[in-house]
PDB file of C-alpha atoms and ligand atoms in Angstrom:
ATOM      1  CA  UNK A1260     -65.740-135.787  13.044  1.00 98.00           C
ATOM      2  CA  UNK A1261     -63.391-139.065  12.262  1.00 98.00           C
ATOM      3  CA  UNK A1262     -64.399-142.093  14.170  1.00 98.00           C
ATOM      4  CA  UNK A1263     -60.756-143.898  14.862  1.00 98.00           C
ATOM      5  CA  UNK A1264     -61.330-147.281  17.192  1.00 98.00           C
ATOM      6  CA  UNK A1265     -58.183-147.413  19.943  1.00 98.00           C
ATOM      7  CA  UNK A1266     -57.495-151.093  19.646  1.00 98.00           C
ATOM      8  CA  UNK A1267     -55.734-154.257  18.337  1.00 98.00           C
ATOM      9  CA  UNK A1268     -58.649-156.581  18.594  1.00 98.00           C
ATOM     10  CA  UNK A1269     -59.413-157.934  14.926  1.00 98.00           C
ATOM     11  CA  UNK A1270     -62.722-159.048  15.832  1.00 98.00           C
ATOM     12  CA  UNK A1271     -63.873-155.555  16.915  1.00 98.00           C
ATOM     13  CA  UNK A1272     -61.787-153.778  14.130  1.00 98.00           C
ATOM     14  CA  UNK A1273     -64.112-155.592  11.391  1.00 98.00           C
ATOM     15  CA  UNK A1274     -67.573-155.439  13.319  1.00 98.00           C
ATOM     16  CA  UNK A1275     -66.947-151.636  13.389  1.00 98.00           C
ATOM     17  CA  UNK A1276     -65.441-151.093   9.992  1.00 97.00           C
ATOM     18  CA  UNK A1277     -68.577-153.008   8.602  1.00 97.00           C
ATOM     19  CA  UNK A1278     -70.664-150.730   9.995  1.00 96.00           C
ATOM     20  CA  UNK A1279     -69.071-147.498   7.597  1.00 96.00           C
ATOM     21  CA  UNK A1280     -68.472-145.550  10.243  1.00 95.00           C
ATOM     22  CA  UNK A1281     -64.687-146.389  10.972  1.00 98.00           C
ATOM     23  CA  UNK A1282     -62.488-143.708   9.404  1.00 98.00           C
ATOM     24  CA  UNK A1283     -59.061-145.168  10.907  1.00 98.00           C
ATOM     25  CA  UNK A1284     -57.529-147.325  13.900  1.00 98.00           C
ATOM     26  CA  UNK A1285     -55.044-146.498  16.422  1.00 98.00           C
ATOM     27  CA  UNK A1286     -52.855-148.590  18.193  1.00 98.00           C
ATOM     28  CA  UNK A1287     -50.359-148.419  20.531  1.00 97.00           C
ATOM     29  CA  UNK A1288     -48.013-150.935  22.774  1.00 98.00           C
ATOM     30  CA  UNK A1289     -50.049-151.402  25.324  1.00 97.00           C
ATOM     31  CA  UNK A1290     -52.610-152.477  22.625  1.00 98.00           C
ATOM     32  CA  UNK A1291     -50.818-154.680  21.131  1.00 98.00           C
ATOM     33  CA  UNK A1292     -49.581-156.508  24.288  1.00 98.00           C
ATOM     34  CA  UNK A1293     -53.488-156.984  24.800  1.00 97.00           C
ATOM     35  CA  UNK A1294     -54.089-158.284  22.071  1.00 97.00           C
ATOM     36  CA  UNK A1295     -51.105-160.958  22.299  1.00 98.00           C
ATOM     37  CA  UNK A1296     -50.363-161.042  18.639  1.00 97.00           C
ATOM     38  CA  UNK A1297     -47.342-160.470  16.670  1.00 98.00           C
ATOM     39  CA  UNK A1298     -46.799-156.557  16.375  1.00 98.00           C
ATOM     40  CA  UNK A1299     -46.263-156.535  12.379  1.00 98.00           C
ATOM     41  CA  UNK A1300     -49.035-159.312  11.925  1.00 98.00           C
ATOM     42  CA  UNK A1301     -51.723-157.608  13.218  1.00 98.00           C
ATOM     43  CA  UNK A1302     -51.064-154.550  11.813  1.00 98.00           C
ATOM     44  CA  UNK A1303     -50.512-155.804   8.260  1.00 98.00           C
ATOM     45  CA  UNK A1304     -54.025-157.534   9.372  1.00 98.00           C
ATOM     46  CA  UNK A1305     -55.740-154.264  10.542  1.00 98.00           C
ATOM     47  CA  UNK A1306     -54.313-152.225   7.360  1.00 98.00           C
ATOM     48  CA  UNK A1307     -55.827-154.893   5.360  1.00 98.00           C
ATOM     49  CA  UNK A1308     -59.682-154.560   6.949  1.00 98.00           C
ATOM     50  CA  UNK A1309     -59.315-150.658   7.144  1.00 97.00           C
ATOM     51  CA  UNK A1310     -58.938-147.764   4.292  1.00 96.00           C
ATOM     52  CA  UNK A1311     -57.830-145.198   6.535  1.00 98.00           C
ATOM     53  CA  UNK A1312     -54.658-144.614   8.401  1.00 98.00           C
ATOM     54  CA  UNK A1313     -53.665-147.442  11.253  1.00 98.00           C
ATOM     55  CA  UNK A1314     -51.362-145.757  14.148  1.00 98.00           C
ATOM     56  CA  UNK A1315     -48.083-147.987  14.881  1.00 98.00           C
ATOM     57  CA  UNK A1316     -46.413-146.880  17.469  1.00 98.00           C
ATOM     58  CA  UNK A1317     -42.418-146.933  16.914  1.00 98.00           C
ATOM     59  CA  UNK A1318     -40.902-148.209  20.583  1.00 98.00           C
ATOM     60  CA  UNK A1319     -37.487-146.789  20.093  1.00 98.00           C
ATOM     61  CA  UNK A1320     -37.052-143.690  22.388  1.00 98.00           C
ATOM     62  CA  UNK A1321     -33.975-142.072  20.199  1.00 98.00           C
ATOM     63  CA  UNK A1322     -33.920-140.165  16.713  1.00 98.00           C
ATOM     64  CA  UNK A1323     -32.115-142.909  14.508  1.00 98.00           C
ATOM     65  CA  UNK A1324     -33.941-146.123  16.712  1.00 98.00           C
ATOM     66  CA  UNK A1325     -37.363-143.881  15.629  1.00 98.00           C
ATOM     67  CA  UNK A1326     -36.571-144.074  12.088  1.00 98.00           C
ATOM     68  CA  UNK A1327     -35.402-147.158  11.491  1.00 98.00           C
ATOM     69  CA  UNK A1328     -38.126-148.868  12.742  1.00 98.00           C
ATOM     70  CA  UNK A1329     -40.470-146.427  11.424  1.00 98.00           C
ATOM     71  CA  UNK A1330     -38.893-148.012   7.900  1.00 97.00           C
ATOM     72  CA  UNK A1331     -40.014-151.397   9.004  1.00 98.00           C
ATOM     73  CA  UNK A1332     -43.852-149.817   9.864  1.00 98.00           C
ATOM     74  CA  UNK A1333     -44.115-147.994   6.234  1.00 96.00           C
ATOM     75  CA  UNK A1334     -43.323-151.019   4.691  1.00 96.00           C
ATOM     76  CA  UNK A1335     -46.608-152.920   6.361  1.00 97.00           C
ATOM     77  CA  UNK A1336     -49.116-150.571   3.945  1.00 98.00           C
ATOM     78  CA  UNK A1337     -49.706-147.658   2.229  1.00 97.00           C
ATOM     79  CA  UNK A1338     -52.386-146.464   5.332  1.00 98.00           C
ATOM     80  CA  UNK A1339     -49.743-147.216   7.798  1.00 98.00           C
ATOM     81  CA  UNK A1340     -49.051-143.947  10.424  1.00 98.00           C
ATOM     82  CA  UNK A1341     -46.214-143.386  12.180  1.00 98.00           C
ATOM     83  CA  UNK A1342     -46.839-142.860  15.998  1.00 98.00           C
ATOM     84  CA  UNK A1343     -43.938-141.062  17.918  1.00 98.00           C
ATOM     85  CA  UNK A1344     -44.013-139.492  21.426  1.00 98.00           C
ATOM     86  CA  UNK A1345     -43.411-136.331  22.109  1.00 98.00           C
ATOM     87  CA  UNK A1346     -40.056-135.445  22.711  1.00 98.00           C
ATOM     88  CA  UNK A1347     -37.646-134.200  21.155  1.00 98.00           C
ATOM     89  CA  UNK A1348     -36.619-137.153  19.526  1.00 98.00           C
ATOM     90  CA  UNK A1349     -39.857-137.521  18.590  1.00 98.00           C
ATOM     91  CA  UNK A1350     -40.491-134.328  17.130  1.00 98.00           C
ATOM     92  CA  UNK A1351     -37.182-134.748  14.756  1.00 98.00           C
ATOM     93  CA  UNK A1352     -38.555-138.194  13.593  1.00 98.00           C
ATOM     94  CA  UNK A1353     -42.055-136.454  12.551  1.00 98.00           C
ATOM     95  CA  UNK A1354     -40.537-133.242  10.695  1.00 98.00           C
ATOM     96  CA  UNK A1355     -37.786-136.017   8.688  1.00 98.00           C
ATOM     97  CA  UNK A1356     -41.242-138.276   8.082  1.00 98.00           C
ATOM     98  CA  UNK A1357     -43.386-135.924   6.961  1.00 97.00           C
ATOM     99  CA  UNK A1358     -40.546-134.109   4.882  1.00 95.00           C
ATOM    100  CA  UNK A1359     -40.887-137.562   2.868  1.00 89.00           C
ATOM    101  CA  UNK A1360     -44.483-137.451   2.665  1.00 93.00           C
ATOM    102  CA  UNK A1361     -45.247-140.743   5.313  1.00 97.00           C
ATOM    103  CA  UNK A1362     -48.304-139.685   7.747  1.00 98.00           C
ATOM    104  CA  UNK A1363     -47.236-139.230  11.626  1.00 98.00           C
ATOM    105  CA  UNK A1364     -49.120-139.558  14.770  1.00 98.00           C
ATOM    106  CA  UNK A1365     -47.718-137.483  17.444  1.00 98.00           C
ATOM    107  CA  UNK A1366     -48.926-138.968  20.655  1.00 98.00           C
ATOM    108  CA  UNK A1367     -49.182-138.570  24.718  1.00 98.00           C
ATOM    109  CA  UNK A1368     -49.789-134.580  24.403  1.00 98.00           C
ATOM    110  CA  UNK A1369     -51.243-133.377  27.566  1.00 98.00           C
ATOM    111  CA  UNK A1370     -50.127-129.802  26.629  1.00 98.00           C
ATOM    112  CA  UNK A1371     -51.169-127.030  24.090  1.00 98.00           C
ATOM    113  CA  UNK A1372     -47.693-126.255  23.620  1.00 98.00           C
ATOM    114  CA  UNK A1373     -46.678-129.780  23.351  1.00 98.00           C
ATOM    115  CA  UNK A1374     -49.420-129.486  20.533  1.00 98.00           C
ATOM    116  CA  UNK A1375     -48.246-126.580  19.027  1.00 98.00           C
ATOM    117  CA  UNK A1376     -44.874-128.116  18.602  1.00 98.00           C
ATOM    118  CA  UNK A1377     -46.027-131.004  16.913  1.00 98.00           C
ATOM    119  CA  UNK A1378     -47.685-128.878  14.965  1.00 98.00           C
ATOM    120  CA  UNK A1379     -44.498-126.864  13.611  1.00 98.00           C
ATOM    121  CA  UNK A1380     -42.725-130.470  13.144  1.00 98.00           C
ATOM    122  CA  UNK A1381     -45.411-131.248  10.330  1.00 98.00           C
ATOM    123  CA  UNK A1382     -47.649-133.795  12.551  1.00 98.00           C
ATOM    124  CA  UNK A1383     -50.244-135.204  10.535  1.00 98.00           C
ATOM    125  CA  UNK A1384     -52.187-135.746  13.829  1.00 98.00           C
ATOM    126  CA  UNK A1385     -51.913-134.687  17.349  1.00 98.00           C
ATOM    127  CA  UNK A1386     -52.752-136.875  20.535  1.00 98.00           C
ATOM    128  CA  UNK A1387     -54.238-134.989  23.339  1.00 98.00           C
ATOM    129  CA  UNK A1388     -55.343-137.779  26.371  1.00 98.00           C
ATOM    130  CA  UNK A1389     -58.141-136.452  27.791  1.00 98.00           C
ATOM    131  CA  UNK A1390     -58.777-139.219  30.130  1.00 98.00           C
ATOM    132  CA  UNK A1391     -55.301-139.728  31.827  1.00 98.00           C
ATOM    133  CA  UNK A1392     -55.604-135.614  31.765  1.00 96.00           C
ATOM    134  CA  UNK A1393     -58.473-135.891  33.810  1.00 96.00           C
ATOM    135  CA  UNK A1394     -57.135-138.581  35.806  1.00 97.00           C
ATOM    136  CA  UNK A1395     -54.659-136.425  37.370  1.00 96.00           C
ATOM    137  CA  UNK A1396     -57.018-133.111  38.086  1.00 96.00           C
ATOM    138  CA  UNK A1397     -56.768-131.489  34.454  1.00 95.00           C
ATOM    139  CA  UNK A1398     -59.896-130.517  32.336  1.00 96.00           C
ATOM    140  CA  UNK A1399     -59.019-132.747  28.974  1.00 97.00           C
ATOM    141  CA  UNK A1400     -61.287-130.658  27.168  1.00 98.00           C
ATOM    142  CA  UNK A1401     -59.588-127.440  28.198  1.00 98.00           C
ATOM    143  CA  UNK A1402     -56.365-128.828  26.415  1.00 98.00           C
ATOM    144  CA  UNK A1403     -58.844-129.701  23.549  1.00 98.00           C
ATOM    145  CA  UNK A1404     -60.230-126.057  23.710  1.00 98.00           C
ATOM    146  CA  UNK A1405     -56.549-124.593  23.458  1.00 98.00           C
ATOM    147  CA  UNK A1406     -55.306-126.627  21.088  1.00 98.00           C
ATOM    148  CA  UNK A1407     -58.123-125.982  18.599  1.00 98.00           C
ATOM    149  CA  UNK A1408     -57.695-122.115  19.357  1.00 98.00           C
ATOM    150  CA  UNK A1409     -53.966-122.104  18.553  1.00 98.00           C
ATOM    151  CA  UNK A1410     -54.506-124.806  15.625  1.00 98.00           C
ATOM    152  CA  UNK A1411     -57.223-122.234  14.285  1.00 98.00           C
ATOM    153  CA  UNK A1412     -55.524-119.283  14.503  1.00 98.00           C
ATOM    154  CA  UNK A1413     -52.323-120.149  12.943  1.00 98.00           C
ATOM    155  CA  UNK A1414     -53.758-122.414  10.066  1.00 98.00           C
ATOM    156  CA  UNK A1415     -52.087-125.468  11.246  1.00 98.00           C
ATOM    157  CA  UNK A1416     -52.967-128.536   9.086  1.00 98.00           C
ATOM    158  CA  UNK A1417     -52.098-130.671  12.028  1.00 98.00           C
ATOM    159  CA  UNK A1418     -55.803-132.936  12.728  1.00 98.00           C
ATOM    160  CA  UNK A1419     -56.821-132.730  16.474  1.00 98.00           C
ATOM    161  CA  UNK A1420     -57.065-136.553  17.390  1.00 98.00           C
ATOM    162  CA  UNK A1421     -58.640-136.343  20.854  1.00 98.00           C
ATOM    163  CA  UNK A1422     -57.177-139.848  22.557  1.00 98.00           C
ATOM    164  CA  UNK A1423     -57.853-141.422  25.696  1.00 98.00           C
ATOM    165  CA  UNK A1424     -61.992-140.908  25.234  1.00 98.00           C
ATOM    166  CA  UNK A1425     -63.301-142.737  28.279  1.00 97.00           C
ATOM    167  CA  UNK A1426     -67.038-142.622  27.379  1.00 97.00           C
ATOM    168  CA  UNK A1427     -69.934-140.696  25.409  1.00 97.00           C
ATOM    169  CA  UNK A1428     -69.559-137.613  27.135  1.00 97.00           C
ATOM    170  CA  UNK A1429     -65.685-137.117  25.650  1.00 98.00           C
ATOM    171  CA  UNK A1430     -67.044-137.758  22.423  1.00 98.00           C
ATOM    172  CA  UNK A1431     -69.982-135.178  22.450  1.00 98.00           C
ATOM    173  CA  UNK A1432     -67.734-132.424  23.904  1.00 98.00           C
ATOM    174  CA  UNK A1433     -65.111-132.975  20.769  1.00 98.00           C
ATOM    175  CA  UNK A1434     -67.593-132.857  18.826  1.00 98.00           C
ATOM    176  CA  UNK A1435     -69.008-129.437  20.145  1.00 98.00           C
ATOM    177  CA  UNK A1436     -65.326-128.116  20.542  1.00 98.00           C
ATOM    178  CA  UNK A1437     -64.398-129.226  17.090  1.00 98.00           C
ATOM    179  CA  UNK A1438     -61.521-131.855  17.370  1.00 98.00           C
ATOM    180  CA  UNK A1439     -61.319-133.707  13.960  1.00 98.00           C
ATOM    181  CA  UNK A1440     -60.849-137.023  14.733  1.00 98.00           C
ATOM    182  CA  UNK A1441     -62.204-138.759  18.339  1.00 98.00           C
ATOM    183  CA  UNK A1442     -60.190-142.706  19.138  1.00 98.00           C
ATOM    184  CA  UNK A1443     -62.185-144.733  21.531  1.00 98.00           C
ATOM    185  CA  UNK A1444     -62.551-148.539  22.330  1.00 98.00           C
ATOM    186  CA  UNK A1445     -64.551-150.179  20.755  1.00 98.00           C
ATOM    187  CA  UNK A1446     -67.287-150.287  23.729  1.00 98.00           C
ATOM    188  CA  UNK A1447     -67.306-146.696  23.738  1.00 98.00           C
ATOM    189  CA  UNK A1448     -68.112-146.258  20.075  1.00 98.00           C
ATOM    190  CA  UNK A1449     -70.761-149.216  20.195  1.00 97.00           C
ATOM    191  CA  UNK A1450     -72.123-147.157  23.090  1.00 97.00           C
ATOM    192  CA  UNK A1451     -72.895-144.023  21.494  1.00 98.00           C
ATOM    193  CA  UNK A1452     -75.889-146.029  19.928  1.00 97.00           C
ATOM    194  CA  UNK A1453     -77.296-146.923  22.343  1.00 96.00           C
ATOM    195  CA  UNK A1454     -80.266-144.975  24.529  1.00 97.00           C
ATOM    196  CA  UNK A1455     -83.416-146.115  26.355  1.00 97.00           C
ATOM    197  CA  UNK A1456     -85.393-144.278  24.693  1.00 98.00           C
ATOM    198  CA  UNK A1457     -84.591-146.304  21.387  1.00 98.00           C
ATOM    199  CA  UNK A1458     -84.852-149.061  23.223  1.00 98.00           C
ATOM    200  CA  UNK A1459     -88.427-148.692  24.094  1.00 98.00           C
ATOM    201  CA  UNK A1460     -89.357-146.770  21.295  1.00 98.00           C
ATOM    202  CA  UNK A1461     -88.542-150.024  19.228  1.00 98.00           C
ATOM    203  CA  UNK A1462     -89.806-152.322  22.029  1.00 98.00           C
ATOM    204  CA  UNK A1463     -93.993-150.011  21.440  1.00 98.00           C
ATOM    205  CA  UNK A1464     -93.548-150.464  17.945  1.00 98.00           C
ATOM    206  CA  UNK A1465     -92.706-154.213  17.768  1.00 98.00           C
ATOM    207  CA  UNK A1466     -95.957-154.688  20.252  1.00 98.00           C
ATOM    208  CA  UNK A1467     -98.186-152.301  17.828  1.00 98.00           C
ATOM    209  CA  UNK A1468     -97.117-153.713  14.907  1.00 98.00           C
ATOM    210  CA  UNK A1469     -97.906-157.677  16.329  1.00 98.00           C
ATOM    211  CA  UNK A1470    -101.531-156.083  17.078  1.00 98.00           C
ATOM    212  CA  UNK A1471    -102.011-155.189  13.346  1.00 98.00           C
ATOM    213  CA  UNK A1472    -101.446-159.348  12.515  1.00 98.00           C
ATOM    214  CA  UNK A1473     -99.687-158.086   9.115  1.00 97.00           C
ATOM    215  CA  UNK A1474     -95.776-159.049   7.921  1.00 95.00           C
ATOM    216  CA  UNK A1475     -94.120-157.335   5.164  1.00 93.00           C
TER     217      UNK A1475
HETATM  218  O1  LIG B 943     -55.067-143.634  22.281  1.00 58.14           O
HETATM  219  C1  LIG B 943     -54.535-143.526  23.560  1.00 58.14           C
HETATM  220  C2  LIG B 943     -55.225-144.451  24.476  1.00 58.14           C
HETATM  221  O2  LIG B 943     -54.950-145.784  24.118  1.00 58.14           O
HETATM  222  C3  LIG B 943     -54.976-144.245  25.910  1.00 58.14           C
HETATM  223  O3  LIG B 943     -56.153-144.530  26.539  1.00 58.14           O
HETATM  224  O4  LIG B 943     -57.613-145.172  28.365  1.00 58.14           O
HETATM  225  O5  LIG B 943     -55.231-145.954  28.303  1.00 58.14           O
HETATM  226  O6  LIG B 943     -55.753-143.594  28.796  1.00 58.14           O
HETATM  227  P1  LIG B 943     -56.182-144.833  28.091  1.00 58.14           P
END
């Protein structure tokens, strides 16, 4: 599975990336309000620290706003991706992006038809939110589940990128139901590391090893 981190923050985009297990980054505005910095400067800045594709979200809501701003986002990089909602303005601007080859992030799914949709329109990814779909009484990882099925038995090319992952729970259940790429904060990814028994697994052999008197 493809480890994207869901922010803006430079500081946590590099500590991640230098760890080799960052495959991409999405943002989105909300994001990038966070982070307070200039929309095209931090993305030129995040494209810069990562190989894989960086999700910019376009902010126009119709078909021709979509695409001409989407011309101002391709020009940041080459690992640039397009991030449009779903509608079906959106779905026009990914089928005319993807036509030209440019890699599009369909986002805000919280439907398997919404995702099968995207699919037809050429998405390069799909973005189920699990989290908000929980948040209002759905099972995110049923829409996960469907998506997948429908994905699988059609052939769809369209990558599964499970947004909205709240904690290490999400994470493990993509994993198990086969979405190809999971985006979390940072905090959530630095999480998955983490477990007490590590902890004091390290904590007996630190003590053992002091006992022997040797250093290496
Ligand atoms: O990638 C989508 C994500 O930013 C939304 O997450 O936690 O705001 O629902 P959240």
């Amino acid at each position: 599975m493809k480890f994207f981190v869901d922010t803006a923050e430079i500081k946590d985009i590099k500590e991640l990336a230098a760890t080799g297990l960052l495959d991409g980054v999405t943002t989105n505005p909300s994001l990038i309000a966070k982070s307070g910095r200039d929309f095209l400067e931090v993305t030129k800045e995040i494209c810069s620290i990562v190989d894989g594709p960086v999700s910019a979200e376009v902010i126009a809501l119709d078909h021709e706003g979509m695409m001409r701003e989407a011309e101002i986002l391709r020009k940041i990089a080459d690992n640039v991706c397009i991030k449009v909602p779903l509608t079906i303005d959106g779905l026009k601007t990914c089928k005319a992006l993807t036509s030209d080859g440019t890699k599009v992030n369909v986002t805000l799914c919280f439907s398997a038809n919404q995702a099968l949709l995207a699919a037809k329109a050429g998405a390069s990814f799909i973005s189920p939110f699990i989290g908000r779909h929980d948040d209002n009484g759905f099972d995110g990882m049923d829409l996960i589940r469907d998506i997948r099925l429908i994905y699988d038995n059609y052939a769809y090319e369209t990558e599964i990128l499970a947004a909205s992952i709240r904690h290490g729970v999400h994470v493990l259940e993509c994993a198990r139901i086969g979405a190809d790429v999971m985006t979390a904060p940072p905090a959530v990814i630095k999480g998955l590391v983490k477990h007490v028994l590590t902890d004091k697994g390290i904590e007996g052999f630190m003590a053992d090893w002091a006992k022997t008197g040797q250093s290496l």
